[in-house]
Tab-separated table of C-alpha atoms in Angstrom:
chain	number	residue	atom	x	y	z
A	164	UNK	CA	-27.685	0.685	13.107
A	165	UNK	CA	-29.049	3.994	11.845
A	166	UNK	CA	-25.556	5.444	11.508
A	167	UNK	CA	-24.238	2.469	9.507
A	168	UNK	CA	-27.357	2.515	7.327
A	169	UNK	CA	-27.458	6.260	6.624
A	170	UNK	CA	-23.908	7.607	6.837
A	171	UNK	CA	-22.096	8.455	3.620
A	172	UNK	CA	-20.634	5.286	2.131
A	173	UNK	CA	-17.063	6.592	2.222
A	174	UNK	CA	-17.171	6.130	6.014
A	175	UNK	CA	-18.301	2.533	5.624
A	176	UNK	CA	-15.171	2.049	3.521
A	177	UNK	CA	-13.273	3.071	6.708
A	178	UNK	CA	-12.767	6.769	6.138
A	179	UNK	CA	-11.590	8.436	9.364
A	180	UNK	CA	-11.196	4.991	11.006
A	181	UNK	CA	-14.994	4.596	10.958
A	182	UNK	CA	-14.977	0.814	11.422
A	183	UNK	CA	-13.125	1.061	14.725
A	184	UNK	CA	-15.475	3.803	15.892
A	185	UNK	CA	-18.612	1.842	15.004
A	186	UNK	CA	-17.177	-1.282	16.677
A	187	UNK	CA	-16.441	0.744	19.824
A	188	UNK	CA	-19.970	2.154	19.750
A	189	UNK	CA	-21.460	-1.343	19.488
A	190	UNK	CA	-19.511	-2.499	22.557
A	191	UNK	CA	-17.959	-0.208	25.141
A	192	UNK	CA	-19.473	3.216	24.450
A	193	UNK	CA	-22.866	1.713	23.627
A	194	UNK	CA	-23.013	-0.036	26.985
A	195	UNK	CA	-22.022	3.162	28.783
A	196	UNK	CA	-24.817	5.102	27.112
A	197	UNK	CA	-27.338	2.344	27.824
A	198	UNK	CA	-26.264	2.187	31.487
A	199	UNK	CA	-26.193	5.944	32.070
A	200	UNK	CA	-29.841	6.176	33.204
A	201	UNK	CA	-29.313	3.350	35.669
A	202	UNK	CA	-26.245	5.160	37.006
A	203	UNK	CA	-28.257	8.338	37.559
A	204	UNK	CA	-30.991	6.470	39.471
A	205	UNK	CA	-28.354	4.743	41.603
A	206	UNK	CA	-26.680	8.072	42.397
A	207	UNK	CA	-30.003	9.591	43.499
A	208	UNK	CA	-30.660	6.624	45.803
A	209	UNK	CA	-27.169	6.858	47.340
A	210	UNK	CA	-27.557	10.627	47.734
A	211	UNK	CA	-30.781	10.213	49.748
A	212	UNK	CA	-29.148	7.592	52.003
A	213	UNK	CA	-25.996	9.718	52.346
A	214	UNK	CA	-27.939	12.816	53.448
A	215	UNK	CA	-30.013	10.839	55.962
A	216	UNK	CA	-26.971	9.246	57.615
A	217	UNK	CA	-25.042	12.525	57.526
A	218	UNK	CA	-27.719	14.224	59.642
A	219	UNK	CA	-27.767	11.363	62.178
A	220	UNK	CA	-23.962	11.112	62.575
A	221	UNK	CA	-23.504	14.904	62.692
A	222	UNK	CA	-25.668	15.004	65.799
A	223	UNK	CA	-23.208	12.675	67.518
A	224	UNK	CA	-20.028	14.403	66.285
A	225	UNK	CA	-18.956	16.277	63.158
A	226	UNK	CA	-15.527	14.667	63.553
A	227	UNK	CA	-17.078	11.306	62.734
A	228	UNK	CA	-18.494	12.726	59.514
A	229	UNK	CA	-15.188	14.414	58.604
A	230	UNK	CA	-13.121	11.249	59.234
A	231	UNK	CA	-15.514	9.094	57.207
A	232	UNK	CA	-15.545	11.553	54.301
A	233	UNK	CA	-11.765	11.953	54.264
A	234	UNK	CA	-11.145	8.201	54.202
A	235	UNK	CA	-13.366	7.798	51.138
A	236	UNK	CA	-11.342	10.308	49.100
A	237	UNK	CA	-8.578	7.847	48.053
A	238	UNK	CA	-11.173	5.479	46.615
A	239	UNK	CA	-12.822	8.326	44.710
A	240	UNK	CA	-9.500	9.619	43.335
A	241	UNK	CA	-8.403	6.112	42.356
A	242	UNK	CA	-11.733	5.449	40.640
A	243	UNK	CA	-11.282	8.591	38.564
A	244	UNK	CA	-7.705	7.724	37.579
A	245	UNK	CA	-8.617	4.146	36.802
A	246	UNK	CA	-11.561	5.109	34.614
A	247	UNK	CA	-9.345	7.464	32.591
A	248	UNK	CA	-6.694	4.769	32.222
A	249	UNK	CA	-9.344	2.191	31.324
A	250	UNK	CA	-10.704	4.471	28.589
A	251	UNK	CA	-7.232	4.970	27.122
A	252	UNK	CA	-6.619	1.219	27.270
A	253	UNK	CA	-9.883	0.306	25.552
A	254	UNK	CA	-9.508	2.875	22.775
A	255	UNK	CA	-5.761	2.374	22.245
A	256	UNK	CA	-5.753	-1.430	22.386
A	257	UNK	CA	-9.163	-2.072	20.834
A	258	UNK	CA	-7.671	-3.274	17.531
A	259	UNK	CA	-5.420	-5.728	19.368
A	260	UNK	CA	-8.438	-7.121	21.190
A	261	UNK	CA	-10.350	-7.400	17.917
A	262	UNK	CA	-7.368	-9.216	16.370
A	263	UNK	CA	-7.441	-11.764	19.208
A	264	UNK	CA	-11.130	-12.458	18.500
A	265	UNK	CA	-10.521	-12.650	14.733
A	266	UNK	CA	-7.660	-15.129	15.109
A	267	UNK	CA	-9.787	-17.217	17.468
A	268	UNK	CA	-12.535	-17.363	14.824
A	269	UNK	CA	-9.994	-18.362	12.177
A	270	UNK	CA	-9.366	-21.511	14.212
A	271	UNK	CA	-12.965	-22.636	14.589
A	272	UNK	CA	-15.394	-20.512	12.558
A	273	UNK	CA	-17.608	-22.565	10.164
A	274	UNK	CA	-16.617	-20.478	7.123
A	275	UNK	CA	-12.953	-21.500	7.412
A	276	UNK	CA	-13.077	-24.983	8.953
A	277	UNK	CA	-12.919	-26.836	5.637
A	278	UNK	CA	-9.640	-25.182	4.668
A	279	UNK	CA	-8.263	-25.381	8.224
A	280	UNK	CA	-8.978	-29.137	8.335
A	281	UNK	CA	-7.704	-29.813	4.834
A	282	UNK	CA	-4.401	-27.959	5.269
A	283	UNK	CA	-3.916	-29.069	8.881
A	284	UNK	CA	-3.728	-25.456	10.063
A	285	UNK	CA	-5.367	-25.779	13.479
A	286	UNK	CA	-2.202	-26.044	15.611
A	287	UNK	CA	-0.479	-23.285	13.619
A	288	UNK	CA	-3.456	-20.905	13.897
A	289	UNK	CA	-3.946	-21.747	17.553
A	290	UNK	CA	-0.317	-20.853	18.348
A	291	UNK	CA	-0.712	-17.620	16.395
A	292	UNK	CA	-3.871	-16.787	18.362
A	293	UNK	CA	-2.245	-17.771	21.656
A	294	UNK	CA	0.755	-15.503	21.059
A	295	UNK	CA	-1.453	-12.532	20.189
A	296	UNK	CA	-3.750	-13.230	23.135
A	297	UNK	CA	-0.805	-13.527	25.558
A	298	UNK	CA	0.586	-10.154	24.476
A	299	UNK	CA	-2.835	-8.576	24.915
A	300	UNK	CA	-3.334	-10.228	28.323
A	301	UNK	CA	0.069	-8.985	29.545
A	302	UNK	CA	-0.963	-5.412	28.721
A	303	UNK	CA	-4.372	-5.840	30.360
A	304	UNK	CA	-3.023	-7.631	33.465
A	305	UNK	CA	-0.389	-4.956	34.044
A	306	UNK	CA	-3.130	-2.365	34.375
A	307	UNK	CA	-5.346	-4.689	36.436
A	308	UNK	CA	-2.577	-5.520	38.957
A	309	UNK	CA	-1.877	-1.845	39.521
A	310	UNK	CA	-5.559	-1.156	40.072
A	311	UNK	CA	-5.906	-4.050	42.521
A	312	UNK	CA	-2.872	-2.882	44.552
A	313	UNK	CA	-4.148	0.676	44.883
A	314	UNK	CA	-7.672	-0.492	45.686
A	315	UNK	CA	-6.363	-2.749	48.454
A	316	UNK	CA	-4.520	0.227	49.914
A	317	UNK	CA	-7.657	2.359	49.773
A	318	UNK	CA	-9.722	-0.428	51.386
A	319	UNK	CA	-7.115	-0.773	54.168
A	320	UNK	CA	-7.316	2.955	54.851
A	321	UNK	CA	-11.110	2.791	55.031
A	322	UNK	CA	-10.894	-0.123	57.477
A	323	UNK	CA	-8.506	1.805	59.767
A	324	UNK	CA	-11.153	4.465	60.250
A	325	UNK	CA	-12.866	2.347	62.922
A	326	UNK	CA	-9.929	2.971	65.269
A	327	UNK	CA	-10.614	6.687	65.068
A	328	UNK	CA	-14.334	6.112	65.464
A	329	UNK	CA	-13.771	4.105	68.645
A	330	UNK	CA	-11.636	6.922	70.059
A	331	UNK	CA	-14.307	9.488	69.263
A	332	UNK	CA	-17.067	7.321	70.739
A	333	UNK	CA	-14.937	6.726	73.817
A	334	UNK	CA	-14.706	10.488	74.250
A	335	UNK	CA	-18.474	10.800	73.897
A	336	UNK	CA	-19.017	8.053	76.485
A	337	UNK	CA	-16.606	9.723	78.890
A	338	UNK	CA	-18.428	13.046	78.548
A	339	UNK	CA	-21.954	11.564	78.708
A	340	UNK	CA	-21.896	8.187	80.501
A	341	UNK	CA	-25.685	7.839	80.388
A	342	UNK	CA	-25.710	7.709	76.578
A	343	UNK	CA	-22.772	5.335	76.178
A	344	UNK	CA	-24.604	2.226	74.909
A	345	UNK	CA	-26.888	4.080	72.517
A	346	UNK	CA	-24.095	6.231	71.092
A	347	UNK	CA	-21.752	3.271	70.634
A	348	UNK	CA	-24.405	1.168	68.877
A	349	UNK	CA	-25.528	4.056	66.671
A	350	UNK	CA	-22.049	5.004	65.474
A	351	UNK	CA	-20.768	1.481	64.864
A	352	UNK	CA	-23.922	0.381	63.004
A	353	UNK	CA	-24.240	3.484	60.799
A	354	UNK	CA	-20.571	4.329	60.217
A	355	UNK	CA	-19.892	1.387	57.933
A	356	UNK	CA	-23.042	1.995	55.933
A	357	UNK	CA	-22.314	5.709	55.721
A	358	UNK	CA	-18.820	5.044	54.439
A	359	UNK	CA	-20.117	2.514	51.890
A	360	UNK	CA	-22.826	4.813	50.535
A	361	UNK	CA	-20.476	7.803	50.525
A	362	UNK	CA	-17.978	5.823	48.456
A	363	UNK	CA	-20.718	4.581	46.122
A	364	UNK	CA	-22.058	8.114	45.696
A	365	UNK	CA	-18.798	9.861	44.870
A	366	UNK	CA	-17.299	6.955	42.953
A	367	UNK	CA	-20.551	6.694	41.014
A	368	UNK	CA	-20.433	10.395	40.200
A	369	UNK	CA	-16.781	10.086	39.184
A	370	UNK	CA	-17.491	7.090	36.981
A	371	UNK	CA	-20.489	8.777	35.397
A	372	UNK	CA	-18.483	11.840	34.388
A	373	UNK	CA	-15.620	9.601	33.252
A	374	UNK	CA	-18.101	7.722	31.083
A	375	UNK	CA	-18.946	10.973	29.329
A	376	UNK	CA	-15.917	10.301	27.084
A	377	UNK	CA	-17.525	7.050	25.961
A	378	UNK	CA	-20.858	8.784	25.434
A	379	UNK	CA	-19.206	11.487	23.355
A	380	UNK	CA	-17.652	8.800	21.152
A	381	UNK	CA	-21.090	7.224	20.766
A	382	UNK	CA	-22.992	10.380	19.881
A	383	UNK	CA	-20.225	11.727	17.617
A	384	UNK	CA	-21.385	9.084	15.143
A	385	UNK	CA	-24.680	10.949	14.772
A	386	UNK	CA	-22.765	14.044	13.664
A	387	UNK	CA	-21.222	12.328	10.638
A	388	UNK	CA	-22.572	13.494	7.306
A	389	UNK	CA	-25.433	11.315	6.119
A	390	UNK	CA	-26.902	10.670	2.709
A	391	UNK	CA	-29.982	12.712	1.887
A	392	UNK	CA	-33.205	10.992	0.924
A	393	UNK	CA	-35.576	13.407	-0.758
A	394	UNK	CA	-38.091	12.361	-3.388
A	395	UNK	CA	-37.910	14.292	-6.618
A	396	UNK	CA	-39.342	14.174	-10.096
A	397	UNK	CA	-38.371	10.940	-11.887
A	398	UNK	CA	-35.515	11.012	-14.378
A	399	UNK	CA	-36.678	10.202	-17.899
A	400	UNK	CA	-33.336	10.300	-19.687
A	401	UNK	CA	-30.898	7.532	-18.694
A	402	UNK	CA	-27.862	8.990	-20.445
A	403	UNK	CA	-24.749	8.741	-18.246
A	404	UNK	CA	-21.953	11.307	-18.364
A	405	UNK	CA	-18.545	11.447	-16.651
A	406	UNK	CA	-16.740	14.767	-17.014
A	407	UNK	CA	-13.031	14.799	-16.051
A	408	UNK	CA	-13.643	12.645	-12.966
A	409	UNK	CA	-10.835	11.907	-10.471
A	410	UNK	CA	-11.130	9.783	-7.340
A	411	UNK	CA	-8.685	8.520	-4.695
A	412	UNK	CA	-9.636	6.264	-1.780
A	413	UNK	CA	-9.051	7.499	1.755
A	414	UNK	CA	-5.746	6.294	3.192
A	415	UNK	CA	-3.933	5.968	-0.128
A	416	UNK	CA	-2.158	8.361	-2.493
A	417	UNK	CA	-2.707	6.256	-5.613
A	418	UNK	CA	-5.658	7.538	-7.700
A	419	UNK	CA	-8.341	4.932	-8.388
A	420	UNK	CA	-9.707	6.974	-11.316
A	421	UNK	CA	-7.914	9.653	-13.347
A	422	UNK	CA	-9.557	12.139	-15.721
A	423	UNK	CA	-12.461	9.887	-16.740
A	424	UNK	CA	-14.444	11.408	-19.585
A	425	UNK	CA	-17.116	9.217	-21.151
A	426	UNK	CA	-20.748	9.377	-22.279
A	427	UNK	CA	-23.009	6.313	-22.271
A	428	UNK	CA	-26.110	6.893	-24.365
A	429	UNK	CA	-29.653	5.998	-23.366
A	430	UNK	CA	-30.334	2.307	-24.006
A	431	UNK	CA	-26.697	1.492	-24.764
A	432	UNK	CA	-25.214	-1.832	-23.578
A	433	UNK	CA	-21.674	-1.360	-22.284
A	434	UNK	CA	-19.117	-3.818	-20.907
A	435	UNK	CA	-16.384	-2.581	-18.579
A	436	UNK	CA	-13.287	-4.772	-18.544
A	437	UNK	CA	-9.771	-4.588	-17.142
A	438	UNK	CA	-7.367	-6.153	-14.682
A	439	UNK	CA	-7.988	-6.227	-10.923
A	440	UNK	CA	-7.530	-2.757	-9.432
A	441	UNK	CA	-7.929	-0.987	-12.776
A	442	UNK	CA	-10.880	1.125	-11.527
A	443	UNK	CA	-13.906	-0.767	-12.889
A	444	UNK	CA	-15.849	-1.114	-9.623
A	445	UNK	CA	-14.889	2.402	-8.510
A	446	UNK	CA	-16.335	3.743	-11.784
A	447	UNK	CA	-19.670	2.096	-10.981
A	448	UNK	CA	-19.609	3.074	-7.282
A	449	UNK	CA	-19.465	6.734	-8.306
A	450	UNK	CA	-22.447	6.165	-10.600
A	451	UNK	CA	-24.351	4.596	-7.688
A	452	UNK	CA	-23.526	7.603	-5.509
A	453	UNK	CA	-21.650	5.466	-2.973
A	454	UNK	CA	-18.636	7.749	-3.301
A	455	UNK	CA	-18.247	11.371	-4.276
A	456	UNK	CA	-15.631	12.262	-6.885
A	457	UNK	CA	-12.855	14.660	-5.952
A	458	UNK	CA	-12.840	16.438	-9.307
A	459	UNK	CA	-15.259	16.594	-12.196
A	460	UNK	CA	-18.905	15.586	-12.360
A	461	UNK	CA	-21.066	12.475	-12.835
A	462	UNK	CA	-24.552	12.956	-14.289
A	463	UNK	CA	-27.612	10.854	-15.090
A	464	UNK	CA	-30.067	12.471	-17.475
A	465	UNK	CA	-28.270	15.775	-16.996
A	466	UNK	CA	-28.647	15.718	-13.179
A	467	UNK	CA	-25.622	15.648	-10.905
A	468	UNK	CA	-25.795	12.437	-8.894
A	469	UNK	CA	-24.683	13.908	-5.556
A	470	UNK	CA	-27.314	16.654	-5.821
A	471	UNK	CA	-30.136	14.245	-6.767
A	472	UNK	CA	-28.937	11.089	-5.015
A	473	UNK	CA	-32.239	9.424	-4.118
A	474	UNK	CA	-33.846	9.847	-7.529
A	475	UNK	CA	-30.726	8.746	-9.362
A	476	UNK	CA	-30.630	5.562	-7.279
A	477	UNK	CA	-34.314	4.911	-7.912
A	478	UNK	CA	-33.438	5.017	-11.578
A	479	UNK	CA	-30.840	2.228	-11.232
A	480	UNK	CA	-31.090	-1.511	-10.666
A	481	UNK	CA	-27.875	-3.250	-9.626
A	482	UNK	CA	-26.418	-6.608	-8.745
A	483	UNK	CA	-23.303	-6.188	-6.649
A	484	UNK	CA	-20.236	-8.385	-6.686
A	485	UNK	CA	-20.709	-8.959	-2.945
A	486	UNK	CA	-24.478	-9.347	-3.086
A	487	UNK	CA	-26.618	-9.888	-0.002
A	488	UNK	CA	-28.132	-13.215	1.025
A	489	UNK	CA	-31.264	-12.493	3.034
A	490	UNK	CA	-32.464	-15.024	5.599
A	491	UNK	CA	-36.066	-15.078	4.416
A	492	UNK	CA	-38.354	-16.585	1.792
A	493	UNK	CA	-37.113	-16.770	-1.800
A	494	UNK	CA	-40.008	-14.492	-2.723
A	495	UNK	CA	-38.808	-11.854	-0.261
A	496	UNK	CA	-35.244	-12.199	-1.509
A	497	UNK	CA	-36.455	-11.193	-4.964
A	498	UNK	CA	-39.109	-8.561	-4.218
A	499	UNK	CA	-37.025	-6.709	-1.619
A	500	UNK	CA	-35.507	-4.632	-4.448
A	501	UNK	CA	-38.877	-2.957	-5.172
A	502	UNK	CA	-41.049	-3.112	-2.042
A	503	UNK	CA	-43.712	-0.740	-3.414
A	504	UNK	CA	-44.480	-2.946	-6.386
A	505	UNK	CA	-47.513	-5.248	-6.315
A	506	UNK	CA	-46.342	-8.838	-5.965
A	507	UNK	CA	-47.327	-11.065	-8.903
A	508	UNK	CA	-45.992	-14.564	-8.270
A	509	UNK	CA	-46.672	-15.774	-11.813
A	510	UNK	CA	-44.685	-12.859	-13.247
A	511	UNK	CA	-41.867	-13.564	-10.793
A	512	UNK	CA	-41.705	-17.225	-11.835
A	513	UNK	CA	-41.641	-16.139	-15.471
A	514	UNK	CA	-38.759	-13.780	-14.649
A	515	UNK	CA	-36.988	-16.591	-12.776
A	516	UNK	CA	-37.126	-18.707	-15.931
A	517	UNK	CA	-35.211	-15.990	-17.775
A	518	UNK	CA	-32.522	-15.778	-15.084
A	519	UNK	CA	-32.289	-19.544	-14.595
A	520	UNK	CA	-33.489	-19.383	-10.977
A	521	UNK	CA	-36.688	-21.288	-11.781
A	522	UNK	CA	-34.803	-24.600	-12.105
A	523	UNK	CA	-34.127	-24.758	-8.355
A	524	UNK	CA	-37.102	-22.706	-7.123
A	525	UNK	CA	-39.550	-25.304	-8.452
A	526	UNK	CA	-37.697	-28.031	-6.543
A	527	UNK	CA	-38.100	-26.271	-3.203
A	528	UNK	CA	-40.876	-27.754	-0.997
A	529	UNK	CA	-42.415	-24.323	-0.549
A	530	UNK	CA	-41.500	-22.920	-3.954
A	531	UNK	CA	-41.200	-19.152	-3.764
A	532	UNK	CA	-42.316	-19.282	-0.122
A	533	UNK	CA	-39.485	-21.569	0.992
A	534	UNK	CA	-37.286	-19.928	3.644
A	535	UNK	CA	-33.631	-20.247	2.657
A	536	UNK	CA	-30.348	-19.479	4.373
A	537	UNK	CA	-27.919	-21.060	6.783
A	538	UNK	CA	-30.094	-19.997	9.746
A	539	UNK	CA	-33.409	-21.275	8.362
A	540	UNK	CA	-35.324	-23.885	10.385
A	541	UNK	CA	-34.457	-26.610	7.875
A	542	UNK	CA	-30.914	-25.353	7.278
A	543	UNK	CA	-31.948	-25.031	3.631
A	544	UNK	CA	-29.090	-22.974	2.232
A	545	UNK	CA	-28.524	-22.410	-1.481
A	546	UNK	CA	-25.311	-22.901	-3.430
A	547	UNK	CA	-23.209	-19.903	-4.490
A	548	UNK	CA	-24.499	-20.111	-8.066
A	549	UNK	CA	-28.131	-20.366	-6.906
A	550	UNK	CA	-27.707	-17.350	-4.650
A	551	UNK	CA	-26.232	-15.439	-7.581
A	552	UNK	CA	-29.224	-16.286	-9.767
A	553	UNK	CA	-31.496	-15.007	-6.979
A	554	UNK	CA	-29.473	-11.774	-6.925
A	555	UNK	CA	-29.776	-11.412	-10.712
A	556	UNK	CA	-33.538	-12.020	-10.459
A	557	UNK	CA	-33.739	-9.406	-7.703
A	558	UNK	CA	-32.024	-6.840	-9.927
A	559	UNK	CA	-34.226	-7.704	-12.935
A	560	UNK	CA	-37.386	-7.481	-10.783
A	561	UNK	CA	-36.787	-3.747	-10.399
A	562	UNK	CA	-38.055	-3.192	-13.919
A	563	UNK	CA	-39.042	0.454	-13.448
A	564	UNK	CA	-35.359	1.404	-13.294
A	565	UNK	CA	-33.946	2.705	-16.558
A	566	UNK	CA	-30.326	1.744	-15.855
A	567	UNK	CA	-29.109	-1.754	-14.999
A	568	UNK	CA	-25.672	-2.435	-13.519
A	569	UNK	CA	-24.283	-5.953	-13.187
A	570	UNK	CA	-20.967	-6.276	-11.330
A	571	UNK	CA	-19.460	-9.720	-12.085
A	572	UNK	CA	-22.955	-11.229	-12.584
A	573	UNK	CA	-21.645	-14.687	-13.536
A	574	UNK	CA	-18.729	-15.040	-11.077
A	575	UNK	CA	-20.345	-17.971	-9.233
A	576	UNK	CA	-21.814	-19.613	-12.340
A	577	UNK	CA	-20.307	-22.442	-14.343
A	578	UNK	CA	-19.499	-21.801	-18.048
A	579	UNK	CA	-22.696	-23.504	-19.271
A	580	UNK	CA	-24.879	-21.453	-16.927
A	581	UNK	CA	-22.924	-18.335	-17.913
A	582	UNK	CA	-23.493	-18.967	-21.622
A	583	UNK	CA	-27.190	-19.614	-20.974
A	584	UNK	CA	-27.518	-16.327	-19.075
A	585	UNK	CA	-25.814	-14.387	-21.851
A	586	UNK	CA	-28.298	-15.826	-24.356
A	587	UNK	CA	-31.109	-14.354	-22.244
A	588	UNK	CA	-29.285	-11.039	-21.906
A	589	UNK	CA	-31.572	-9.096	-24.294
A	590	UNK	CA	-34.720	-10.357	-22.524
A	591	UNK	CA	-33.420	-9.295	-19.123
A	592	UNK	CA	-32.143	-5.840	-19.998
A	593	UNK	CA	-34.714	-4.887	-22.647
A	594	UNK	CA	-34.294	-1.204	-23.512
A	595	UNK	CA	-32.420	-0.283	-20.328
A	596	UNK	CA	-29.058	1.423	-20.351
A	597	UNK	CA	-26.905	-1.471	-19.164
A	598	UNK	CA	-23.393	-1.662	-17.704
A	599	UNK	CA	-21.611	-4.980	-17.258
A	600	UNK	CA	-18.430	-5.355	-15.190
A	601	UNK	CA	-16.680	-8.621	-15.840
A	602	UNK	CA	-13.331	-10.368	-15.936
A	603	UNK	CA	-14.851	-12.846	-18.371
A	604	UNK	CA	-14.923	-11.432	-21.852
A	605	UNK	CA	-17.674	-13.708	-23.151
A	606	UNK	CA	-20.126	-10.840	-22.630
A	607	UNK	CA	-18.164	-8.608	-25.009
A	608	UNK	CA	-19.712	-9.905	-28.234
A	609	UNK	CA	-23.289	-9.144	-27.179
A	610	UNK	CA	-22.812	-5.552	-25.989
A	611	UNK	CA	-22.707	-2.409	-28.098
A	612	UNK	CA	-19.538	-1.059	-26.635
A	613	UNK	CA	-16.558	-1.971	-24.451
A	614	UNK	CA	-14.628	0.338	-22.086
A	615	UNK	CA	-11.172	-0.995	-21.215
A	616	UNK	CA	-9.730	0.264	-17.916
A	617	UNK	CA	-6.067	0.277	-16.943
A	618	UNK	CA	-4.612	1.947	-13.836
A	619	UNK	CA	-7.637	4.171	-13.350
A	620	UNK	CA	-7.951	5.349	-16.946
A	621	UNK	CA	-10.079	4.374	-19.945
A	622	UNK	CA	-7.417	3.268	-22.397
A	623	UNK	CA	-9.680	1.767	-25.083
A	624	UNK	CA	-13.275	2.405	-26.147
A	625	UNK	CA	-15.148	0.649	-28.946
A	626	UNK	CA	-16.964	-2.471	-30.089
A	627	UNK	CA	-15.471	-5.959	-29.879
A	628	UNK	CA	-14.539	-5.920	-33.565
A	629	UNK	CA	-12.996	-2.440	-33.391
A	630	UNK	CA	-10.881	-3.278	-30.354
A	631	UNK	CA	-9.724	-6.561	-31.845
A	632	UNK	CA	-8.518	-4.659	-34.918
A	633	UNK	CA	-6.565	-2.251	-32.699
A	634	UNK	CA	-4.717	-5.253	-31.230
A	635	UNK	CA	-4.208	-3.474	-27.907
A	636	UNK	CA	-4.837	-4.402	-24.282
A	637	UNK	CA	-8.340	-5.736	-24.953
A	638	UNK	CA	-7.139	-7.977	-27.794
A	639	UNK	CA	-4.396	-9.428	-25.572
A	640	UNK	CA	-6.920	-10.095	-22.784
A	641	UNK	CA	-9.359	-11.700	-25.214
A	642	UNK	CA	-6.754	-13.944	-26.825
A	643	UNK	CA	-5.760	-15.106	-23.316
A	644	UNK	CA	-9.371	-16.260	-22.734
A	645	UNK	CA	-10.156	-17.273	-26.329
A	646	UNK	CA	-10.333	-21.002	-25.613
A	647	UNK	CA	-13.296	-20.340	-23.301
A	648	UNK	CA	-15.438	-18.808	-26.033
A	649	UNK	CA	-14.360	-20.351	-29.344
A	650	UNK	CA	-16.645	-23.166	-30.404
């Protein structure tokens, strides 16, 4: 949890196969680490028992001890080989196993059942899951069958040891007839236990050291570079500057941003528009410090973001395209963006009126204190548009921030609600430096400036009127959506 919450965001975006590593840590390697202390205690217990029985049996005959130890070696060797093979299997085939689980959930998970039912996909998806699962099971069973065969052989060898023990005891009885009953009972009763505890001890030690690989995988996550969180002097100037910025996502050769040079003045309202994949969200993610540019520099108030990350983020309020839906009270969903601020419910309701959230908050039985979400006691979940209004209210609540970023803030809203929100735009943003990312160009007329992105570059920069006169990419995009906005 700490790793996912603190590691640099590039890893969360699957740099260096981070998602597979974190999934492995949450399952296999995590369990090995959690069970390591229990393994150590068990080994100590078996060691005490082993030493006690060793002393007793050695007094009868060292040959008994040697035979018992030798016959446990195959089990120890096999355990070591099997653990190594099991580790390779779990790391190599982990994605296949995850795919089996994912395809199973596609068949019956609540989030997809409506489409699965409507399109009649169940039988198709089930066959797809079954085929993937069968291939995975064949791989797993092949390893399991081999392990079972070798373990049976090792168990058979351990069972044959009693023949040798009987011969040794017979020799002892022949040499010392008076001790025959006691010796026979002692050896037969302890030998099996000695062999069992010897196997447990050495197999346990072998397994523990084999599990070190899992533990290394687990603790390697703590060595990944984390974001720093140091409080600094607040930033007064909210001017944003990009200086020859380049960025390419891990795992691809295509640049997401190329030679971005732009200055957004303090208090300026800017809309960022462009086709999907043009670099709009990446531009904002660099401003939020979620990624670090490869070339160039991004500054807020003259400070480099990566060198003053915490303070730059405290200076920004943002609503993300994939915003969070917290399973808690509506009040907590809003105030979570500024937890140090004194809660004023009247001020929050007034803010909710500006964002349009008040219309459904007042209808809730508990008002601001109503618990919402799919897991709430009443199952009182909100609609997509209502959740988006909550997210907008959450961003606006952080009113100490001098920069406001809204990534597709009206994506889940209907056109009427969108138009209503745009009318309240000035009230919400006040004198903040504001950046809008949107596919809908209705916002363009109420901002000071528009940046048009195409294939990772800013190809046009100006007001709505200026860009319409240029009759370039922006004008073509606007004419394509004109019927939405012309009244």
